[in-house]
CSV table of C-alpha atoms in Angstrom, one decimal:
chain,number,residue,atom,x,y,z
A,17,MET,CA,5.6,-13.7,9.0
A,18,PRO,CA,5.3,-15.4,5.6
A,19,GLY,CA,7.9,-14.5,3.0
A,20,TYR,CA,7.4,-13.6,-0.6
A,21,ARG,CA,9.1,-13.8,-3.9
A,22,VAL,CA,9.2,-11.4,-6.8
A,23,GLU,CA,8.7,-12.4,-10.5
A,24,VAL,CA,9.1,-10.2,-13.6
A,25,ASP,CA,7.8,-10.8,-17.1
A,26,ALA,CA,10.3,-9.1,-19.5
A,27,THR,CA,8.0,-9.8,-22.4
A,28,ARG,CA,5.3,-7.6,-21.0
A,29,CYS,CA,7.7,-4.8,-19.7
A,30,ILE,CA,7.5,-1.4,-21.5
A,31,GLY,CA,10.6,0.0,-19.8
A,32,SER,CA,8.7,2.7,-17.8
A,33,GLY,CA,11.4,2.6,-15.1
A,34,GLN,CA,8.9,3.1,-12.3
A,35,CYS,CA,10.1,0.0,-10.5
A,36,VAL,CA,13.7,1.1,-10.6
A,37,ALA,CA,12.7,4.5,-9.1
A,38,ARG,CA,10.8,2.7,-6.3
A,39,ALA,CA,13.1,-0.1,-5.5
A,40,PRO,CA,16.6,0.3,-7.1
A,41,GLU,CA,18.1,-2.6,-5.1
A,42,VAL,CA,15.5,-5.0,-6.5
A,43,PHE,CA,15.0,-3.9,-10.1
A,44,ASP,CA,17.2,-2.6,-12.8
A,45,GLN,CA,16.8,-1.9,-16.6
A,46,ARG,CA,18.9,-3.6,-19.3
A,47,GLU,CA,21.4,-1.3,-20.8
A,48,GLU,CA,20.6,-2.3,-24.4
A,49,ASP,CA,16.8,-1.8,-24.3
A,50,GLY,CA,15.6,-0.5,-20.9
A,51,ILE,CA,13.7,-3.7,-20.2
A,52,VAL,CA,13.4,-4.9,-16.5
A,53,VAL,CA,16.1,-7.0,-14.8
A,54,LEU,CA,15.3,-8.6,-11.5
A,55,LEU,CA,18.3,-8.1,-9.1
A,56,LEU,CA,16.7,-9.7,-6.0
A,57,ALA,CA,14.0,-12.3,-6.2
A,58,ASP,CA,13.8,-12.6,-2.4
A,59,PRO,CA,14.2,-8.9,-1.3
A,60,GLY,CA,13.2,-9.5,2.3
A,61,PRO,CA,10.5,-7.9,4.5
A,62,ALA,CA,12.2,-4.4,4.7
A,63,ARG,CA,11.7,-3.9,1.0
A,64,ARG,CA,8.2,-5.4,0.8
A,65,GLU,CA,6.3,-2.1,0.8
A,66,ALA,CA,8.5,-0.6,-2.0
A,67,VAL,CA,8.2,-3.8,-4.1
A,68,ALA,CA,4.4,-3.9,-3.6
A,69,LYS,CA,4.3,-0.3,-4.8
A,70,ALA,CA,6.5,-1.0,-7.8
A,71,ALA,CA,4.1,-3.9,-8.8
A,72,LEU,CA,1.1,-1.7,-8.4
A,73,LEU,CA,2.5,1.1,-10.4
A,74,CYS,CA,3.9,-1.0,-13.2
A,75,PRO,CA,1.8,0.1,-16.2
A,76,ALA,CA,2.3,-3.2,-18.0
A,77,GLN,CA,1.6,-5.5,-15.0
A,78,ALA,CA,5.0,-7.1,-15.5
A,79,ILE,CA,5.8,-7.6,-11.8
A,80,SER,CA,4.2,-10.2,-9.5
A,81,VAL,CA,4.6,-10.5,-5.8
A,82,VAL,CA,4.2,-14.2,-4.9
A,83,GLU,CA,3.5,-15.3,-1.4
A,84,ALA,CA,5.9,-18.0,-0.2
A,85,PRO,CA,4.2,-21.1,1.1
B,7,MET,CA,-34.0,3.7,-13.5
B,8,GLY,CA,-32.9,1.4,-16.3
B,9,LYS,CA,-29.3,1.8,-17.5
B,10,ASP,CA,-28.8,3.9,-20.6
B,11,HIS,CA,-26.9,1.8,-23.1
B,12,GLY,CA,-26.7,4.6,-25.6
B,13,ASP,CA,-29.1,3.2,-28.2
B,14,ASP,CA,-30.5,6.6,-29.0
B,15,ILE,CA,-27.4,8.5,-30.1
B,16,ASP,CA,-29.0,11.9,-30.2
B,17,ALA,CA,-30.2,11.6,-26.6
B,18,LEU,CA,-26.6,11.2,-25.3
B,19,PRO,CA,-24.7,14.3,-24.0
B,20,LEU,CA,-22.2,15.7,-26.5
B,21,PHE,CA,-18.5,15.2,-25.5
B,22,PRO,CA,-16.2,16.9,-24.7
B,23,PHE,CA,-17.8,18.9,-21.8
B,24,ALA,CA,-16.9,22.5,-21.4
B,25,ARG,CA,-14.4,23.1,-18.6
B,26,THR,CA,-15.4,26.2,-16.5
B,27,ASP,CA,-13.2,25.9,-13.4
B,28,PRO,CA,-9.5,26.2,-13.9
B,29,PHE,CA,-8.8,23.9,-10.9
B,30,HIS,CA,-11.4,21.3,-11.3
B,31,PRO,CA,-12.5,19.1,-14.3
B,32,PRO,CA,-16.1,19.4,-15.5
B,33,ALA,CA,-18.8,18.6,-12.9
B,34,GLN,CA,-20.3,15.9,-15.2
B,35,TYR,CA,-17.4,13.6,-14.4
B,36,ALA,CA,-18.1,13.7,-10.6
B,37,GLU,CA,-21.7,12.9,-11.4
B,38,ALA,CA,-20.7,10.1,-13.7
B,39,ARG,CA,-18.4,8.6,-11.0
B,40,ARG,CA,-21.3,8.5,-8.6
B,41,GLN,CA,-24.1,7.4,-11.0
B,42,CYS,CA,-22.6,5.6,-13.9
B,43,PRO,CA,-18.7,5.3,-14.0
B,44,VAL,CA,-18.8,3.9,-17.6
B,45,SER,CA,-21.0,6.6,-19.3
B,46,PRO,CA,-22.2,6.8,-22.9
B,47,VAL,CA,-21.6,10.1,-24.8
B,48,ARG,CA,-22.0,11.3,-28.4
B,49,LEU,CA,-19.1,12.7,-30.3
B,50,TRP,CA,-19.1,15.5,-33.0
B,51,ASN,CA,-19.6,12.9,-35.8
B,52,ARG,CA,-22.5,11.1,-33.9
B,53,GLN,CA,-20.2,8.2,-32.9
B,54,ARG,CA,-21.0,6.6,-29.6
B,55,ALA,CA,-18.2,6.6,-27.0
B,56,TRP,CA,-17.9,5.6,-23.4
B,57,LEU,CA,-16.2,7.6,-20.7
B,58,LEU,CA,-14.2,5.7,-18.1
B,59,THR,CA,-14.4,8.0,-15.1
B,60,ARG,CA,-13.0,5.8,-12.3
B,61,LEU,CA,-9.5,4.4,-11.8
B,62,ALA,CA,-10.5,0.7,-11.8
B,63,GLN,CA,-11.9,0.7,-15.3
B,64,PHE,CA,-9.2,3.1,-16.5
B,65,ARG,CA,-6.6,0.5,-15.6
B,66,SER,CA,-8.5,-2.6,-16.7
B,67,VAL,CA,-9.5,-1.4,-20.1
B,68,LEU,CA,-6.0,0.0,-20.9
B,69,GLN,CA,-4.7,-3.6,-20.2
B,70,ASP,CA,-7.4,-5.3,-22.3
B,71,ARG,CA,-6.6,-6.3,-25.8
B,72,ARG,CA,-10.3,-6.3,-26.8
B,73,PHE,CA,-9.8,-2.5,-27.1
B,74,SER,CA,-7.5,-1.1,-29.8
B,75,GLY,CA,-5.3,2.0,-29.8
B,76,GLU,CA,-4.8,2.0,-33.6
B,77,PHE,CA,-5.2,5.7,-34.6
B,78,ALA,CA,-5.5,4.6,-38.2
B,79,ARG,CA,-8.8,2.7,-37.7
B,80,PRO,CA,-11.8,4.5,-39.2
B,81,ASP,CA,-13.8,4.2,-36.0
B,82,PHE,CA,-11.0,5.5,-33.7
B,83,PRO,CA,-12.7,8.2,-31.6
B,84,ALA,CA,-11.6,11.8,-31.6
B,85,VAL,CA,-12.9,15.0,-29.9
B,86,THR,CA,-12.8,17.1,-33.1
B,87,GLU,CA,-12.6,16.7,-36.9
B,88,ALA,CA,-9.2,18.3,-36.8
B,89,ARG,CA,-8.1,15.6,-34.3
B,90,VAL,CA,-9.1,13.0,-36.8
B,91,ALA,CA,-6.8,14.6,-39.4
B,92,ILE,CA,-3.9,14.5,-36.8
B,93,ASP,CA,-4.7,10.9,-35.9
B,94,LYS,CA,-4.7,9.7,-39.5
B,95,ALA,CA,-1.3,11.5,-40.1
B,96,GLU,CA,0.2,9.9,-37.0
B,97,ARG,CA,2.5,7.1,-38.0
B,98,ALA,CA,4.5,6.7,-34.8
B,99,PHE,CA,4.0,3.9,-32.3
B,100,VAL,CA,1.8,6.0,-30.0
B,101,GLY,CA,-1.0,5.0,-32.5
B,102,MET,CA,-0.2,1.3,-32.8
B,103,ASP,CA,-1.2,-1.9,-31.0
B,104,ASN,CA,1.3,-4.6,-30.1
B,105,PRO,CA,3.3,-6.3,-31.5
B,106,ARG,CA,4.2,-3.4,-33.8
B,107,HIS,CA,4.1,-0.9,-31.0
B,108,GLN,CA,6.5,-2.9,-28.9
B,109,HIS,CA,8.8,-3.4,-31.8
B,110,PHE,CA,9.4,0.3,-32.3
B,111,ARG,CA,9.1,1.5,-28.7
B,112,ARG,CA,11.8,-0.9,-27.5
B,113,MET,CA,14.3,1.0,-29.7
B,114,PHE,CA,13.7,4.1,-27.5
B,115,THR,CA,13.1,2.8,-24.0
B,116,ARG,CA,16.7,2.8,-23.0
B,117,GLU,CA,17.0,6.5,-24.0
B,118,PHE,CA,14.5,7.2,-21.3
B,119,SER,CA,15.6,4.7,-18.7
B,120,HIS,CA,15.6,5.7,-15.0
B,121,LYS,CA,19.5,5.8,-15.0
B,122,ARG,CA,19.7,7.9,-18.2
B,123,MET,CA,17.2,10.4,-16.7
B,124,MET,CA,19.1,10.6,-13.4
B,125,ALA,CA,22.3,11.3,-15.4
B,126,LEU,CA,20.5,14.1,-17.2
B,127,ARG,CA,19.4,15.8,-14.0
B,128,PRO,CA,22.5,18.0,-13.6
B,129,ARG,CA,22.0,19.4,-17.1
B,130,VAL,CA,18.3,20.1,-16.3
B,131,GLU,CA,19.4,21.9,-13.1
B,132,ALA,CA,21.9,24.0,-15.0
B,133,ILE,CA,19.3,25.0,-17.6
B,134,ALA,CA,16.8,25.9,-14.8
B,135,ALA,CA,19.4,27.9,-13.0
B,136,ASP,CA,20.3,29.8,-16.1
B,137,LEU,CA,16.6,30.7,-16.8
B,138,LEU,CA,16.1,31.8,-13.2
B,139,ASP,CA,19.2,34.0,-13.5
B,140,ARG,CA,17.7,35.7,-16.5
B,141,MET,CA,14.4,36.2,-14.7
B,142,GLU,CA,16.2,37.7,-11.7
B,143,ARG,CA,18.3,40.1,-13.9
B,144,LYS,CA,15.3,41.3,-15.8
B,145,GLY,CA,13.4,41.9,-12.5
B,146,PRO,CA,9.7,41.5,-11.7
B,147,PRO,CA,7.2,41.1,-13.1
B,148,ALA,CA,7.9,38.1,-15.3
B,149,ASP,CA,5.7,35.8,-17.3
B,150,LEU,CA,6.5,32.4,-15.8
B,151,VAL,CA,5.1,30.6,-18.9
B,152,ALA,CA,7.3,32.4,-21.5
B,153,ASP,CA,10.4,32.8,-19.2
B,154,LEU,CA,10.5,29.3,-17.7
B,155,ALA,CA,7.6,26.9,-18.4
B,156,VAL,CA,8.0,27.0,-22.2
B,157,THR,CA,11.7,27.5,-22.3
B,158,LEU,CA,12.9,24.8,-19.9
B,159,PRO,CA,11.3,21.8,-21.7
B,160,ALA,CA,12.3,23.2,-25.0
B,161,LEU,CA,16.0,23.5,-24.0
B,162,VAL,CA,15.9,20.0,-22.5
B,163,MET,CA,14.5,18.6,-25.7
B,164,CYS,CA,17.2,20.4,-27.7
B,165,GLU,CA,19.7,18.7,-25.3
B,166,LEU,CA,18.2,15.3,-25.9
B,167,PHE,CA,17.9,15.7,-29.7
B,168,GLY,CA,21.1,17.6,-30.2
B,169,SER,CA,19.0,20.1,-32.1
B,170,PRO,CA,19.9,23.8,-32.4
B,171,TYR,CA,18.1,26.0,-29.8
B,172,GLU,CA,17.2,28.5,-32.6
B,173,ASP,CA,14.8,25.9,-33.9
B,174,HIS,CA,12.7,25.6,-30.7
B,175,ALA,CA,10.3,28.4,-31.6
B,176,TYR,CA,9.4,26.6,-34.8
B,177,ILE,CA,9.0,23.2,-33.0
B,178,MET,CA,6.7,24.8,-30.4
B,179,LYS,CA,4.6,26.3,-33.1
B,180,CYS,CA,4.1,22.9,-34.6
B,181,ALA,CA,3.5,21.3,-31.2
B,182,ALA,CA,1.0,23.9,-30.0
B,183,GLY,CA,-0.9,23.8,-33.3
B,184,ARG,CA,-1.9,20.3,-32.5
B,185,HIS,CA,-4.0,20.7,-29.4
B,186,GLY,CA,-6.5,23.5,-30.3
B,187,LEU,CA,-10.1,22.6,-30.2
B,188,ARG,CA,-11.1,25.2,-32.8
B,189,GLN,CA,-8.6,24.6,-35.7
B,190,THR,CA,-9.5,23.2,-39.1
B,191,PRO,CA,-8.4,19.7,-40.2
B,192,GLU,CA,-6.2,21.3,-42.9
B,193,GLU,CA,-4.3,23.5,-40.3
B,194,ALA,CA,-3.9,20.5,-38.0
B,195,ALA,CA,-2.6,18.2,-40.8
B,196,ARG,CA,-0.1,20.9,-42.0
B,197,THR,CA,1.5,21.5,-38.6
B,198,ALA,CA,1.8,17.7,-38.1
B,199,SER,CA,3.6,17.2,-41.5
B,200,ASP,CA,5.8,20.3,-41.0
B,201,LEU,CA,7.2,18.9,-37.8
B,202,VAL,CA,7.9,15.5,-39.5
B,203,ALA,CA,9.7,17.2,-42.3
B,204,TYR,CA,11.8,19.2,-39.8
B,205,CYS,CA,12.8,16.0,-38.1
B,206,ARG,CA,13.6,14.3,-41.3
B,207,ALA,CA,16.1,17.1,-42.2
B,208,LEU,CA,17.5,16.9,-38.7
B,209,ILE,CA,18.1,13.1,-39.0
B,210,ASP,CA,20.0,13.7,-42.3
B,211,ALA,CA,22.1,16.4,-40.6
B,212,LYS,CA,22.9,14.0,-37.7
B,213,GLU,CA,23.8,11.2,-40.1
B,214,ARG,CA,26.3,13.4,-41.8
B,215,GLN,CA,27.6,14.8,-38.5
B,216,PRO,CA,27.0,12.4,-35.5
B,217,ALA,CA,27.3,13.8,-32.0
B,218,ASP,CA,26.6,12.5,-28.4
B,219,ASP,CA,22.8,12.7,-28.6
B,220,MET,CA,19.8,10.4,-28.9
B,221,LEU,CA,19.4,10.9,-32.6
B,222,SER,CA,23.0,10.0,-33.4
B,223,ARG,CA,22.8,6.9,-31.2
B,224,VAL,CA,19.5,5.6,-32.8
B,225,ILE,CA,20.9,6.3,-36.3
B,226,ALA,CA,24.0,4.3,-35.6
B,227,GLU,CA,22.2,1.4,-33.9
B,228,PHE,CA,18.9,1.1,-35.8
B,229,VAL,CA,18.9,3.3,-38.9
B,230,LEU,CA,22.2,2.4,-40.6
B,231,PRO,CA,21.7,-1.4,-40.1
B,232,GLY,CA,18.3,-1.0,-41.7
B,233,THR,CA,16.1,-1.9,-38.7
B,234,LEU,CA,14.4,1.5,-38.6
B,235,GLY,CA,13.6,3.6,-41.7
B,236,ARG,CA,14.5,7.2,-41.9
B,237,ASP,CA,10.9,8.3,-42.4
B,238,GLU,CA,9.8,6.0,-39.6
B,239,PHE,CA,12.4,7.6,-37.3
B,240,ALA,CA,11.2,11.1,-38.4
B,241,ASP,CA,7.6,10.2,-37.4
B,242,ILE,CA,8.9,9.0,-34.0
B,243,CYS,CA,11.1,12.1,-33.4
B,244,ALA,CA,8.1,14.4,-34.2
B,245,MET,CA,6.0,12.4,-31.7
B,246,ILE,CA,8.7,12.7,-29.0
B,247,LEU,CA,9.2,16.5,-29.6
B,248,ARG,CA,5.5,17.2,-29.4
B,249,ALA,CA,5.0,15.2,-26.3
B,250,GLY,CA,8.0,16.8,-24.6
B,251,HIS,CA,6.9,20.3,-24.8
B,252,ASP,CA,3.3,21.2,-24.1
B,253,THR,CA,2.5,18.8,-21.3
B,254,THR,CA,5.5,19.8,-19.1
B,255,THR,CA,5.0,23.5,-19.9
B,256,ASN,CA,1.4,23.4,-18.6
B,257,MET,CA,2.3,21.4,-15.5
B,258,ILE,CA,4.9,24.1,-14.6
B,259,GLY,CA,2.4,26.9,-15.2
B,260,VAL,CA,-0.7,25.5,-13.6
B,261,GLY,CA,1.2,23.6,-10.9
B,262,THR,CA,2.8,26.9,-9.8
B,263,LEU,CA,-0.6,28.7,-9.8
B,264,VAL,CA,-2.2,25.8,-7.8
B,265,LEU,CA,0.5,26.2,-5.2
B,266,PHE,CA,-0.2,30.0,-5.1
B,267,GLN,CA,-3.8,29.1,-4.4
B,268,HIS,CA,-2.9,26.8,-1.5
B,269,PRO,CA,-0.4,28.9,0.5
B,270,GLU,CA,-0.3,26.4,3.4
B,271,GLN,CA,0.8,23.7,1.0
B,272,LEU,CA,3.4,25.9,-0.6
B,273,ALA,CA,4.7,26.9,2.8
B,274,ARG,CA,5.1,23.2,3.6
B,275,LEU,CA,7.1,22.6,0.5
B,276,LYS,CA,9.3,25.6,1.1
B,277,ALA,CA,9.9,24.5,4.7
B,278,ASP,CA,10.8,20.9,3.6
B,279,PRO,CA,12.1,20.7,0.0
B,280,SER,CA,12.5,16.9,0.4
B,281,LEU,CA,8.7,16.8,-0.1
B,282,VAL,CA,9.1,17.8,-3.7
B,283,GLU,CA,8.9,14.3,-5.2
B,284,GLN,CA,5.5,13.5,-3.6
B,285,ALA,CA,4.4,17.1,-4.1
B,286,VAL,CA,5.0,16.7,-7.9
B,287,GLU,CA,2.9,13.4,-8.0
B,288,GLU,CA,0.1,15.2,-6.2
B,289,LEU,CA,0.3,18.2,-8.6
B,290,LEU,CA,0.3,15.8,-11.5
B,291,ARG,CA,-2.9,14.2,-10.1
B,292,TYR,CA,-4.6,17.5,-9.2
B,293,VAL,CA,-3.7,19.4,-12.5
B,294,THR,CA,-3.8,16.5,-15.1
B,295,PRO,CA,-3.0,18.6,-18.2
B,296,VAL,CA,-4.1,16.0,-20.8
B,297,GLN,CA,-7.9,16.3,-20.9
B,298,PHE,CA,-9.2,13.7,-23.3
B,299,ALA,CA,-6.9,10.7,-23.4
B,300,PRO,CA,-6.0,7.9,-23.6
B,301,ARG,CA,-8.5,6.6,-26.2
B,302,ARG,CA,-9.4,3.2,-27.5
B,303,VAL,CA,-12.0,1.6,-29.8
B,304,ALA,CA,-13.8,-1.7,-28.9
B,305,LEU,CA,-12.9,-4.6,-31.2
B,306,GLU,CA,-15.8,-6.7,-30.0
B,307,ASP,CA,-18.9,-6.4,-27.8
B,308,VAL,CA,-17.8,-6.0,-24.2
B,309,GLU,CA,-19.8,-5.9,-21.0
B,310,LEU,CA,-18.3,-3.4,-18.5
B,311,CYS,CA,-19.8,-2.3,-15.2
B,312,GLY,CA,-23.2,-3.6,-16.4
B,313,MET,CA,-23.0,-1.6,-19.6
B,314,ARG,CA,-23.0,-3.1,-23.1
B,315,ILE,CA,-20.1,-1.6,-25.1
B,316,ARG,CA,-20.5,-2.5,-28.8
B,317,LYS,CA,-17.9,-3.3,-31.4
B,318,GLY,CA,-16.8,0.0,-32.9
B,319,ASP,CA,-17.7,2.2,-29.9
B,320,GLY,CA,-15.1,4.7,-28.8
B,321,ILE,CA,-13.6,4.8,-25.4
B,322,PHE,CA,-12.2,7.8,-23.6
B,323,ALA,CA,-10.2,6.9,-20.4
B,324,VAL,CA,-10.7,10.3,-18.8
B,325,ALA,CA,-7.5,10.9,-16.8
B,326,PRO,CA,-8.7,14.1,-15.1
B,327,SER,CA,-11.7,12.1,-13.7
B,328,ALA,CA,-9.8,9.0,-12.7
B,329,ASN,CA,-7.4,11.2,-10.8
B,330,ARG,CA,-10.3,12.5,-8.8
B,331,ASP,CA,-11.7,9.0,-8.0
B,332,GLU,CA,-12.9,9.1,-4.4
B,333,ASP,CA,-12.1,5.4,-4.0
B,334,ALA,CA,-8.4,5.8,-4.9
B,335,PHE,CA,-7.8,9.4,-3.5
B,336,PRO,CA,-9.8,10.2,-0.4
B,337,ASP,CA,-11.2,13.8,-0.5
B,338,PRO,CA,-9.9,14.1,-4.1
B,339,ASP,CA,-10.7,17.7,-4.7
B,340,ARG,CA,-8.3,18.7,-1.9
B,341,LEU,CA,-4.7,19.4,-2.8
B,342,ASP,CA,-2.5,17.6,-0.2
B,343,ILE,CA,1.2,17.4,-1.0
B,344,GLY,CA,1.5,15.0,2.0
B,345,ARG,CA,-0.5,12.3,0.4
B,346,ASP,CA,0.8,9.4,-1.8
B,347,ALA,CA,-0.7,10.2,-5.1
B,348,SER,CA,1.6,8.0,-7.1
B,349,GLN,CA,-1.2,5.9,-8.5
B,350,HIS,CA,-2.4,8.8,-10.6
B,351,VAL,CA,-2.8,8.3,-14.4
B,352,SER,CA,-1.6,11.6,-15.7
B,353,PHE,CA,0.9,9.7,-17.8
B,354,GLY,CA,-1.7,7.2,-18.9
B,355,TYR,CA,-1.6,3.5,-18.2
B,356,GLY,CA,-0.9,0.2,-20.0
B,357,ILE,CA,1.6,-0.3,-22.9
B,358,HIS,CA,1.3,3.3,-24.1
B,359,GLN,CA,2.1,4.9,-20.7
B,360,CYS,CA,4.2,8.0,-21.4
B,361,LEU,CA,7.7,7.1,-22.6
B,362,GLY,CA,9.1,10.4,-21.3
B,363,GLN,CA,7.6,10.3,-17.8
B,364,GLY,CA,11.0,10.0,-16.1
B,365,LEU,CA,12.2,13.1,-17.9
B,366,ALA,CA,9.0,15.0,-17.1
B,367,ARG,CA,9.4,14.1,-13.4
B,368,ILE,CA,13.0,15.3,-13.3
B,369,GLU,CA,12.0,18.6,-15.0
B,370,LEU,CA,9.2,19.1,-12.5
B,371,HIS,CA,11.4,18.1,-9.5
B,372,VAL,CA,14.0,20.6,-10.6
B,373,VAL,CA,11.6,23.4,-11.3
B,374,PHE,CA,9.6,23.2,-8.1
B,375,THR,CA,12.8,23.0,-6.1
B,376,ALA,CA,14.7,25.7,-7.8
B,377,LEU,CA,11.9,28.2,-8.4
B,378,PHE,CA,10.9,28.7,-4.7
B,379,ALA,CA,14.5,28.5,-3.5
B,380,ARG,CA,15.4,31.4,-5.8
B,381,PHE,CA,12.2,33.4,-5.2
B,382,PRO,CA,10.8,32.5,-1.8
B,383,GLY,CA,8.3,35.4,-2.1
B,384,LEU,CA,7.1,34.4,-5.6
B,385,ARG,CA,3.4,35.3,-6.1
B,386,LEU,CA,0.8,35.9,-8.7
B,387,ALA,CA,1.1,39.4,-10.3
B,388,CYS,CA,-2.4,39.8,-11.5
B,389,ARG,CA,-6.0,38.9,-10.4
B,390,LEU,CA,-6.9,35.2,-10.8
B,391,GLU,CA,-9.7,36.3,-13.1
B,392,ASP,CA,-7.1,37.9,-15.5
B,393,VAL,CA,-5.1,34.7,-15.9
B,394,PRO,CA,-5.7,33.5,-19.5
B,395,PHE,CA,-6.6,29.8,-19.3
B,396,LYS,CA,-6.5,27.3,-22.2
B,397,TYR,CA,-10.2,26.4,-22.2
B,398,ASP,CA,-9.8,25.9,-26.0
B,399,SER,CA,-7.1,23.2,-25.8
B,400,GLN,CA,-6.9,19.4,-25.4
B,401,ILE,CA,-4.1,20.1,-23.0
B,402,PHE,CA,-5.2,22.4,-20.2
B,403,GLY,CA,-2.9,25.2,-19.0
B,404,THR,CA,-2.4,29.0,-19.1
B,405,TYR,CA,-1.2,31.1,-22.0
B,406,ARG,CA,0.6,33.4,-19.6
B,407,LEU,CA,1.3,33.6,-15.8
B,408,PRO,CA,2.4,37.0,-14.5
B,409,VAL,CA,4.5,36.6,-11.4
B,410,GLU,CA,6.4,38.9,-9.1
B,411,TRP,CA,8.7,38.4,-6.0
């Protein structure tokens, strides 16, 4: 099964916190301004569904799931 | 049939459409989703606007910088003349495009972060328990709107703002005055400026006497160093106060009534309270209190779904319709607390998506858990025909909801 990587674009992030609610081991929010912090760029197959949901629900499209080659 | 590009303004249907069913948005939306998902309409001032009735265009347009969310623009669309007065008086970031929007919003995002909201949950639970205690002591029947749905968000906002609870009746009067479909522009503008003046006085009081609340933190970090003006902050506070009341109130009221109308779904929730989080998402989708938002105006000519949207045309991304999109939510008119409804757009989408959505969710999780745990036999205490619905408001709900147990 091919792997995947997660990328976040903090410049787009609006701090909705939906990613943290979906996948708290993968995403966090900066204490000073609530903007996204990526905790795990390679979260593994078990978290794939939650990460995909977080990317889909992100209102600012700041999360990308990139297929590993 | 050729596509109607809305060239003859007077031939277009007048928007908004009247809502006739408390549990379903106007039938014109379902028709539009089938026939013409991006539909031209005429507004009260003969401006042309387009309804986005499906989720795909709702999401794409609210990400598209060719559409502006600047309330101050003269061509920004509104459902009534009073709403124009409110829009022109709005100076907070809800009515700004980026980069100004982001500059201000980022001063507040951490106050509503996921962790902050989770930390607030025990306080919300304590407030809910106290209100349910009072209902129980008073005995049935109760008005769920006055006794819980209005009071809980008001107390939570007082907690967040560090404002005295005695002020909440005044705040709610200002907040409710905003959404009527039949008010005059003068009334609308006055309630808007009254609330800003109230917030300005509250900011002065917090500056003299800081405490552990959002206002005091923002004053210390952004106001005193000169990053955020006191008047700018007052506008933002008024926006947050307004947004924090009416929407949650109506979700509690109508959400409870919807569960009464679906006893099998309510029984499922009572049997397995761990369903509450997805049940709340489904109720948000099904109820969708905010009727005519978000709005945008086209900054240039744009082709969308084969339709020619022209510069200066209004856009209504119709959340109640997108939330019934058959492609995203199979059998959309059926309430099913077992489905994954999390893609709903009741909080909007794009850069303006609701700042307080995490707080709203916690309030709703707490209410729909505690209410049926306390009163397992809770039921409607009048005929459905006698429930007074807010057909005259931009935020749908009920004025009262008599319940017994």
